[in-house]
Amino acid sequence: MANSVLFGQNVTAVGRTEKVTGELEIEGNRAVSGSFTVDLASVKSDSDQRDGQFRGRVMNTERYPEATFELTEPVDFGSAPAVGEQVSAKATGELTVHGETNSVSFELDAQRTADGFRVNGSIPVTFADYGIEAPDFGGIAVEDDGNIEFLLAFDRA
């Protein structure tokens, strides 16, 4: 998600995909390891033109087809939540986008389900940190930062 100015109008550009894979290892009340990978070429917005710009000039998905996140520190939930209970915690890891890797920390919410966990959160990003130039052409300007929002469902293996 990124905020843009489109011919003088403030617009929030949002792209979504369900092509996400990953794993999460839980020991007691902590996530001791975890990672997820996003197929960037499958990200779709409400505009085919925006999607083309995203996959081409902005993200270059032919060269960098995926974004990844991997925990570098355990996530402590404080206690093992009961089924249906939601807990909040801080996650720290490495986010790789556009061939560049940076350390990130962010808040997340986790909910235990009958079969596993659902985890959601938002990772703030500054595009320049990942070698991405925010588009600024022909009446379209995108801010230098945005958020990677996620909702992940992990089933017990």
PDB file of C-alpha atoms in Angstrom:
ATOM      1  CA  MET A   1       0.000   0.000   0.000  1.00  0.00           C
ATOM      2  CA  ALA A   2       1.383   3.408  -0.970  1.00  0.00           C
ATOM      3  CA  ASN A   3      -0.074   6.890  -0.974  1.00  0.00           C
ATOM      4  CA  SER A   4      -0.042   8.668  -4.315  1.00  0.00           C
ATOM      5  CA  VAL A   5      -1.052  11.954  -5.862  1.00  0.00           C
ATOM      6  CA  LEU A   6      -2.834  11.268  -9.126  1.00  0.00           C
ATOM      7  CA  PHE A   7      -3.472  14.478 -11.090  1.00  0.00           C
ATOM      8  CA  GLY A   8      -3.916  16.457  -7.860  1.00  0.00           C
ATOM      9  CA  GLN A   9      -6.038  13.827  -6.084  1.00  0.00           C
ATOM     10  CA  ASN A  10      -4.733  11.903  -3.064  1.00  0.00           C
ATOM     11  CA  VAL A  11      -5.064   8.171  -3.759  1.00  0.00           C
ATOM     12  CA  THR A  12      -4.019   5.080  -1.822  1.00  0.00           C
ATOM     13  CA  ALA A  13      -2.750   2.398  -4.191  1.00  0.00           C
ATOM     14  CA  VAL A  14      -3.345  -1.140  -2.915  1.00  0.00           C
ATOM     15  CA  GLY A  15      -2.238  -4.409  -4.461  1.00  0.00           C
ATOM     16  CA  ARG A  16      -3.156  -7.899  -3.235  1.00  0.00           C
ATOM     17  CA  THR A  17      -2.168 -11.491  -3.809  1.00  0.00           C
ATOM     18  CA  GLU A  18      -2.931 -14.878  -2.326  1.00  0.00           C
ATOM     19  CA  LYS A  19       0.269 -16.398  -3.741  1.00  0.00           C
ATOM     20  CA  VAL A  20       2.128 -16.479  -0.443  1.00  0.00           C
ATOM     21  CA  THR A  21       3.974 -19.445   1.047  1.00  0.00           C
ATOM     22  CA  GLY A  22       5.709 -19.820   4.367  1.00  0.00           C
ATOM     23  CA  GLU A  23       6.235 -21.615   7.607  1.00  0.00           C
ATOM     24  CA  LEU A  24       6.116 -20.876  11.306  1.00  0.00           C
ATOM     25  CA  GLU A  25       7.632 -22.944  14.107  1.00  0.00           C
ATOM     26  CA  ILE A  26       6.046 -22.545  17.534  1.00  0.00           C
ATOM     27  CA  GLU A  27       7.640 -23.743  20.770  1.00  0.00           C
ATOM     28  CA  GLY A  28       5.557 -23.016  23.860  1.00  0.00           C
ATOM     29  CA  ASN A  29       4.623 -19.350  23.794  1.00  0.00           C
ATOM     30  CA  ARG A  30       7.190 -18.293  21.167  1.00  0.00           C
ATOM     31  CA  ALA A  31       7.534 -18.374  17.407  1.00  0.00           C
ATOM     32  CA  VAL A  32      11.142 -19.541  17.178  1.00  0.00           C
ATOM     33  CA  SER A  33      11.418 -19.389  13.401  1.00  0.00           C
ATOM     34  CA  GLY A  34       9.286 -18.273  10.532  1.00  0.00           C
ATOM     35  CA  SER A  35       9.382 -17.013   6.996  1.00  0.00           C
ATOM     36  CA  PHE A  36       7.118 -16.173   4.093  1.00  0.00           C
ATOM     37  CA  THR A  37       7.568 -15.560   0.392  1.00  0.00           C
ATOM     38  CA  VAL A  38       5.317 -13.471  -1.857  1.00  0.00           C
ATOM     39  CA  ASP A  39       5.006 -13.956  -5.628  1.00  0.00           C
ATOM     40  CA  LEU A  40       5.180 -10.292  -6.677  1.00  0.00           C
ATOM     41  CA  ALA A  41       4.148 -10.958 -10.285  1.00  0.00           C
ATOM     42  CA  SER A  42       0.737 -12.072  -8.969  1.00  0.00           C
ATOM     43  CA  VAL A  43       0.018  -8.795  -7.110  1.00  0.00           C
ATOM     44  CA  LYS A  44      -3.128  -7.173  -8.546  1.00  0.00           C
ATOM     45  CA  SER A  45      -4.700  -3.784  -7.928  1.00  0.00           C
ATOM     46  CA  ASP A  46      -7.828  -2.157  -9.305  1.00  0.00           C
ATOM     47  CA  SER A  47      -5.940  -1.002 -12.418  1.00  0.00           C
ATOM     48  CA  ASP A  48      -4.274  -3.071 -15.141  1.00  0.00           C
ATOM     49  CA  GLN A  49      -2.136  -0.035 -16.010  1.00  0.00           C
ATOM     50  CA  ARG A  50      -0.949   0.271 -12.383  1.00  0.00           C
ATOM     51  CA  ASP A  51      -0.245  -3.490 -12.316  1.00  0.00           C
ATOM     52  CA  GLY A  52       1.892  -3.194 -15.443  1.00  0.00           C
ATOM     53  CA  GLN A  53       3.901  -0.339 -13.929  1.00  0.00           C
ATOM     54  CA  PHE A  54       4.299  -2.256 -10.662  1.00  0.00           C
ATOM     55  CA  ARG A  55       5.516  -5.454 -12.337  1.00  0.00           C
ATOM     56  CA  GLY A  56       7.691  -3.601 -14.843  1.00  0.00           C
ATOM     57  CA  ARG A  57       9.364  -0.321 -14.080  1.00  0.00           C
ATOM     58  CA  VAL A  58       8.750  -0.225 -10.320  1.00  0.00           C
ATOM     59  CA  MET A  59       9.433  -3.776  -9.072  1.00  0.00           C
ATOM     60  CA  ASN A  60      11.010  -5.427 -12.148  1.00  0.00           C
ATOM     61  CA  THR A  61       9.389  -8.770 -11.290  1.00  0.00           C
ATOM     62  CA  GLU A  62      11.202 -10.513 -14.159  1.00  0.00           C
ATOM     63  CA  ARG A  63      14.460  -9.971 -12.292  1.00  0.00           C
ATOM     64  CA  TYR A  64      13.045  -9.899  -8.720  1.00  0.00           C
ATOM     65  CA  PRO A  65       9.977 -12.163  -8.771  1.00  0.00           C
ATOM     66  CA  GLU A  66       9.644 -12.581  -5.006  1.00  0.00           C
ATOM     67  CA  ALA A  67       9.732 -10.680  -1.744  1.00  0.00           C
ATOM     68  CA  THR A  68      10.674 -12.585   1.406  1.00  0.00           C
ATOM     69  CA  PHE A  69      10.616 -12.127   5.150  1.00  0.00           C
ATOM     70  CA  GLU A  70      12.488 -14.248   7.683  1.00  0.00           C
ATOM     71  CA  LEU A  71      12.434 -13.937  11.466  1.00  0.00           C
ATOM     72  CA  THR A  72      15.857 -13.240  12.983  1.00  0.00           C
ATOM     73  CA  GLU A  73      14.650 -13.216  16.601  1.00  0.00           C
ATOM     74  CA  PRO A  74      11.980 -15.314  18.319  1.00  0.00           C
ATOM     75  CA  VAL A  75       8.570 -13.687  18.761  1.00  0.00           C
ATOM     76  CA  ASP A  76       7.422 -13.953  22.378  1.00  0.00           C
ATOM     77  CA  PHE A  77       3.640 -14.045  22.755  1.00  0.00           C
ATOM     78  CA  GLY A  78       3.850 -13.933  26.572  1.00  0.00           C
ATOM     79  CA  SER A  79       1.640 -16.985  26.975  1.00  0.00           C
ATOM     80  CA  ALA A  80       0.343 -19.750  24.747  1.00  0.00           C
ATOM     81  CA  PRO A  81      -3.022 -18.376  23.573  1.00  0.00           C
ATOM     82  CA  ALA A  82      -6.199 -20.432  23.785  1.00  0.00           C
ATOM     83  CA  VAL A  83      -8.068 -21.241  20.566  1.00  0.00           C
ATOM     84  CA  GLY A  84      -9.701 -18.027  19.349  1.00  0.00           C
ATOM     85  CA  GLU A  85      -7.553 -15.811  21.578  1.00  0.00           C
ATOM     86  CA  GLN A  86      -5.552 -12.997  19.954  1.00  0.00           C
ATOM     87  CA  VAL A  87      -2.186 -11.808  21.246  1.00  0.00           C
ATOM     88  CA  SER A  88       0.126  -9.012  20.124  1.00  0.00           C
ATOM     89  CA  ALA A  89       3.890  -9.074  19.861  1.00  0.00           C
ATOM     90  CA  LYS A  90       6.852  -7.489  18.148  1.00  0.00           C
ATOM     91  CA  ALA A  91       8.622  -9.261  15.278  1.00  0.00           C
ATOM     92  CA  THR A  92      12.139  -8.617  14.005  1.00  0.00           C
ATOM     93  CA  GLY A  93      13.535 -10.047  10.831  1.00  0.00           C
ATOM     94  CA  GLU A  94      15.000  -9.495   7.406  1.00  0.00           C
ATOM     95  CA  LEU A  95      12.813  -8.251   4.562  1.00  0.00           C
ATOM     96  CA  THR A  96      14.114  -8.766   1.035  1.00  0.00           C
ATOM     97  CA  VAL A  97      12.471  -6.799  -1.769  1.00  0.00           C
ATOM     98  CA  HIS A  98      13.903  -5.918  -5.184  1.00  0.00           C
ATOM     99  CA  GLY A  99      17.122  -7.774  -4.351  1.00  0.00           C
ATOM    100  CA  GLU A 100      17.839  -5.659  -1.258  1.00  0.00           C
ATOM    101  CA  THR A 101      17.650  -6.962   2.324  1.00  0.00           C
ATOM    102  CA  ASN A 102      16.996  -4.798   5.384  1.00  0.00           C
ATOM    103  CA  SER A 103      16.318  -5.492   9.037  1.00  0.00           C
ATOM    104  CA  VAL A 104      12.761  -4.574  10.040  1.00  0.00           C
ATOM    105  CA  SER A 105      10.759  -4.598  13.295  1.00  0.00           C
ATOM    106  CA  PHE A 106       7.000  -4.300  13.512  1.00  0.00           C
ATOM    107  CA  GLU A 107       3.981  -5.137  15.646  1.00  0.00           C
ATOM    108  CA  LEU A 108       1.807  -8.102  14.761  1.00  0.00           C
ATOM    109  CA  ASP A 109      -1.326  -9.798  16.033  1.00  0.00           C
ATOM    110  CA  ALA A 110      -1.611 -13.568  16.195  1.00  0.00           C
ATOM    111  CA  GLN A 111      -4.738 -15.611  16.776  1.00  0.00           C
ATOM    112  CA  ARG A 112      -4.700 -19.296  17.566  1.00  0.00           C
ATOM    113  CA  THR A 113      -7.140 -21.323  15.483  1.00  0.00           C
ATOM    114  CA  ALA A 114      -8.225 -24.938  15.838  1.00  0.00           C
ATOM    115  CA  ASP A 115      -5.658 -25.919  13.172  1.00  0.00           C
ATOM    116  CA  GLY A 116      -2.833 -23.386  13.630  1.00  0.00           C
ATOM    117  CA  PHE A 117      -2.339 -19.608  13.725  1.00  0.00           C
ATOM    118  CA  ARG A 118      -3.475 -16.529  11.827  1.00  0.00           C
ATOM    119  CA  VAL A 119      -0.973 -13.688  11.879  1.00  0.00           C
ATOM    120  CA  ASN A 120      -1.505 -10.139  10.637  1.00  0.00           C
ATOM    121  CA  GLY A 121       0.491  -6.971  10.698  1.00  0.00           C
ATOM    122  CA  SER A 122       2.037  -4.195   8.687  1.00  0.00           C
ATOM    123  CA  ILE A 123       5.700  -3.737   7.782  1.00  0.00           C
ATOM    124  CA  PRO A 124       6.635  -0.109   7.059  1.00  0.00           C
ATOM    125  CA  VAL A 125       8.984   0.305   4.089  1.00  0.00           C
ATOM    126  CA  THR A 126      10.951   3.167   2.590  1.00  0.00           C
ATOM    127  CA  PHE A 127      11.245   2.363  -1.112  1.00  0.00           C
ATOM    128  CA  ALA A 128      14.742   3.844  -1.503  1.00  0.00           C
ATOM    129  CA  ASP A 129      16.029   1.369   1.120  1.00  0.00           C
ATOM    130  CA  TYR A 130      15.224  -1.363  -1.417  1.00  0.00           C
ATOM    131  CA  GLY A 131      16.583   0.404  -4.488  1.00  0.00           C
ATOM    132  CA  ILE A 132      13.069   1.251  -5.700  1.00  0.00           C
ATOM    133  CA  GLU A 133      12.420   4.657  -7.193  1.00  0.00           C
ATOM    134  CA  ALA A 134       8.930   5.883  -6.371  1.00  0.00           C
ATOM    135  CA  PRO A 135       7.148   6.790  -9.623  1.00  0.00           C
ATOM    136  CA  ASP A 136       6.909  10.516 -10.346  1.00  0.00           C
ATOM    137  CA  PHE A 137       5.815  11.226 -13.898  1.00  0.00           C
ATOM    138  CA  GLY A 138       2.962  12.673 -15.940  1.00  0.00           C
ATOM    139  CA  GLY A 139       0.776  13.862 -13.053  1.00  0.00           C
ATOM    140  CA  ILE A 140       1.473  10.797 -10.902  1.00  0.00           C
ATOM    141  CA  ALA A 141       3.663  11.018  -7.798  1.00  0.00           C
ATOM    142  CA  VAL A 142       4.043   8.259  -5.209  1.00  0.00           C
ATOM    143  CA  GLU A 143       5.299   8.903  -1.684  1.00  0.00           C
ATOM    144  CA  ASP A 144       8.702   7.498  -0.728  1.00  0.00           C
ATOM    145  CA  ASP A 145       7.270   5.030   1.759  1.00  0.00           C
ATOM    146  CA  GLY A 146       4.431   2.585   2.167  1.00  0.00           C
ATOM    147  CA  ASN A 147       3.342  -0.517   4.051  1.00  0.00           C
ATOM    148  CA  ILE A 148       3.351  -4.210   3.369  1.00  0.00           C
ATOM    149  CA  GLU A 149       0.187  -5.408   5.076  1.00  0.00           C
ATOM    150  CA  PHE A 150      -0.257  -9.121   5.542  1.00  0.00           C
ATOM    151  CA  LEU A 151      -2.691 -11.717   6.818  1.00  0.00           C
ATOM    152  CA  LEU A 152      -1.168 -15.186   6.973  1.00  0.00           C
ATOM    153  CA  ALA A 153      -2.859 -18.461   7.919  1.00  0.00           C
ATOM    154  CA  PHE A 154      -0.543 -21.201   9.187  1.00  0.00           C
ATOM    155  CA  ASP A 155      -1.934 -24.740   9.502  1.00  0.00           C
ATOM    156  CA  ARG A 156      -0.413 -27.358  11.768  1.00  0.00           C
ATOM    157  CA  ALA A 157       1.938 -29.669   9.885  1.00  0.00           C
TER     158      ALA A 157
END
